[in-house]
Amino acid sequence: MVLKSLLLSIFICLMSFADLFAIDGDLHDFFYQAELVIDMERSLFGRIGDLFTGSEIEEDILELRTFSEQNKRVSNMRALSDRLNSDINEIHKKAHTLGFYDAAVRYKIHVPENNRLLLTVFVDFGQIFKLKLNVNYIGKDEEFQKRYKEIIGPQ
């Protein structure tokens, strides 16, 4: 499952990277506007709000360079691509730490008439994977058993 997610991410990045060069290879010293779209329908943000909220994740993503430096001039499309691909990796890392191993991140670039690029980043966290643990301690350490029951609670 993780391999499938990784291959899909690589494919999406390569396709998006090809889109960058299809726009205009001569585009230099430009500004862009970035927007973030998170697919909240398929994720569990609303159901597990006690662990984290979608707005916290959105804030973390908006602090990445692609969004925080959008008002700074970009030297060329390669610089934007490098910034974007680095941030996509960070989004995947954040998603993995929260149990979203099938997260998909893609982007679309539109060049309107004023030549200020519009960059839209789409994030679909997909399904959350839960880890269930069962710890059994074999031994006579009564203090450990007492503390363990306090932490875990009745089963």
Coordinates of C-alpha atoms in Angstrom, one line a residue:
M1 CA 0.0 0.0 0.0
V2 CA 2.8 2.4 0.9
L3 CA 4.7 1.5 -2.3
K4 CA 1.5 2.2 -4.3
S5 CA 1.2 5.6 -2.6
L6 CA 4.9 6.4 -3.3
L7 CA 4.7 5.4 -7.0
L8 CA 1.6 7.5 -7.4
S9 CA 3.3 10.5 -5.7
I10 CA 6.3 10.2 -8.0
F11 CA 4.1 9.9 -11.1
I12 CA 2.1 13.0 -10.0
C13 CA 5.2 15.0 -9.4
L14 CA 6.7 14.0 -12.7
M15 CA 3.5 14.9 -14.6
S16 CA 3.3 18.2 -12.8
F17 CA 7.0 18.9 -13.4
A18 CA 6.4 18.3 -17.1
D19 CA 3.5 20.8 -17.0
L20 CA 5.8 23.4 -15.6
F21 CA 8.0 23.3 -18.7
A22 CA 5.1 23.1 -21.0
I23 CA 4.0 26.6 -19.9
D24 CA 6.8 28.8 -21.0
G25 CA 10.5 28.0 -20.8
D26 CA 11.4 31.7 -21.1
L27 CA 9.4 32.9 -18.1
H28 CA 11.8 34.7 -15.7
D29 CA 11.5 37.0 -12.8
F30 CA 7.8 36.6 -12.1
F31 CA 5.4 36.6 -9.3
Y32 CA 2.8 34.0 -8.5
Q33 CA -0.3 33.5 -6.4
A34 CA -0.8 30.2 -4.6
E35 CA -4.0 28.7 -3.2
L36 CA -4.5 25.5 -1.2
V37 CA -7.4 23.1 -1.7
I38 CA -7.8 20.3 0.9
D39 CA -10.3 17.6 0.2
M40 CA -12.0 17.4 3.6
E41 CA -14.8 15.0 2.5
R42 CA -12.7 11.8 2.4
S43 CA -10.5 12.6 5.4
L44 CA -11.4 12.0 9.0
F45 CA -10.7 15.6 10.2
G46 CA -14.3 16.1 11.4
R47 CA -14.4 12.8 13.3
I48 CA -11.1 12.9 15.1
G49 CA -11.0 16.5 16.1
D50 CA -9.6 15.6 19.6
L51 CA -6.4 14.5 18.0
F52 CA -5.9 17.3 15.5
T53 CA -7.9 19.6 13.3
G54 CA -7.9 20.2 9.6
S55 CA -7.2 23.9 10.3
E56 CA -3.9 23.1 12.2
I57 CA -2.7 21.0 9.2
E58 CA -3.8 23.7 6.8
E59 CA -1.8 26.3 8.9
D60 CA 1.3 24.0 8.7
I61 CA 1.0 23.7 5.0
L62 CA 0.5 27.4 4.5
E63 CA 3.8 28.0 6.3
L64 CA 5.7 26.1 3.6
R65 CA 7.8 28.2 1.2
T66 CA 5.4 27.8 -1.7
F67 CA 2.7 29.7 0.2
S68 CA 4.8 31.9 2.6
E69 CA 7.0 33.3 -0.2
Q70 CA 4.5 33.8 -2.9
N71 CA 4.9 37.6 -2.8
K72 CA 8.6 37.3 -3.6
R73 CA 9.8 37.3 -7.2
V74 CA 10.8 33.9 -8.6
S75 CA 13.8 33.8 -10.9
N76 CA 12.5 31.0 -13.2
M77 CA 10.2 28.0 -13.5
R78 CA 12.9 25.7 -12.3
A79 CA 13.2 27.6 -9.0
L80 CA 9.4 27.4 -8.5
S81 CA 9.4 23.7 -9.3
D82 CA 12.2 23.0 -6.8
R83 CA 10.3 25.0 -4.1
L84 CA 7.1 23.2 -4.9
N85 CA 8.6 19.7 -5.0
S86 CA 10.3 20.3 -1.6
D87 CA 7.0 21.4 -0.1
I88 CA 5.2 18.4 -1.5
N89 CA 7.6 16.1 0.2
E90 CA 7.0 18.0 3.5
I91 CA 3.2 17.6 3.1
H92 CA 3.7 13.9 2.6
K93 CA 5.9 13.7 5.7
K94 CA 3.2 15.6 7.7
A95 CA 0.5 13.3 6.4
H96 CA 2.5 10.2 7.3
T97 CA 3.1 11.3 10.8
L98 CA -0.7 11.6 11.2
G99 CA -1.4 8.2 9.7
F100 CA -2.4 9.3 6.2
Y101 CA -0.2 7.0 4.1
D102 CA -2.2 7.4 0.9
A103 CA -2.2 11.2 0.7
A104 CA -2.1 12.6 -2.8
V105 CA -0.7 16.0 -3.5
R106 CA -1.0 17.5 -7.0
Y107 CA -0.9 21.0 -8.4
K108 CA -2.1 23.0 -11.4
I109 CA -0.6 26.1 -12.9
H110 CA -2.6 28.6 -14.8
V111 CA -1.1 31.7 -16.5
P112 CA -3.7 34.4 -17.0
E113 CA -3.3 37.4 -19.2
N114 CA -1.4 39.5 -16.6
N115 CA 1.4 36.8 -16.5
R116 CA 1.1 36.4 -12.7
L117 CA 0.9 32.6 -12.4
L118 CA -1.9 31.1 -10.4
L119 CA -0.7 28.0 -8.6
T120 CA -3.3 25.7 -7.0
V121 CA -2.1 22.9 -4.7
F122 CA -4.6 20.1 -4.2
V123 CA -4.2 17.8 -1.1
D124 CA -6.3 14.7 -0.6
F125 CA -5.3 13.0 2.6
G126 CA -7.4 9.9 1.9
Q127 CA -8.0 7.2 4.4
I128 CA -6.3 7.2 7.8
F129 CA -4.5 4.1 8.9
K130 CA -4.7 3.2 12.6
L131 CA -2.2 1.3 14.6
K132 CA -3.5 -1.0 17.3
L133 CA -1.1 -2.2 20.0
N134 CA -1.5 -4.8 22.7
V135 CA 1.2 -5.0 25.3
N136 CA 1.6 -8.0 27.5
Y137 CA 4.1 -7.9 30.3
I138 CA 5.3 -11.3 31.7
G139 CA 6.9 -11.1 35.1
K140 CA 6.4 -10.3 38.7
D141 CA 7.1 -6.6 38.7
E142 CA 4.0 -5.5 40.6
E143 CA 4.9 -1.7 40.4
F144 CA 5.1 -2.0 36.6
Q145 CA 1.8 -3.8 36.5
K146 CA 0.1 -1.2 38.7
R147 CA 1.5 1.7 36.6
Y148 CA 0.6 -0.1 33.3
K149 CA -3.0 -0.5 34.5
E150 CA -3.1 3.3 35.4
I151 CA -1.9 4.3 32.0
I152 CA -3.9 1.8 29.8
G153 CA -7.0 1.6 32.0
P154 CA -9.3 -1.4 32.3
Q155 CA -9.6 -3.5 29.2

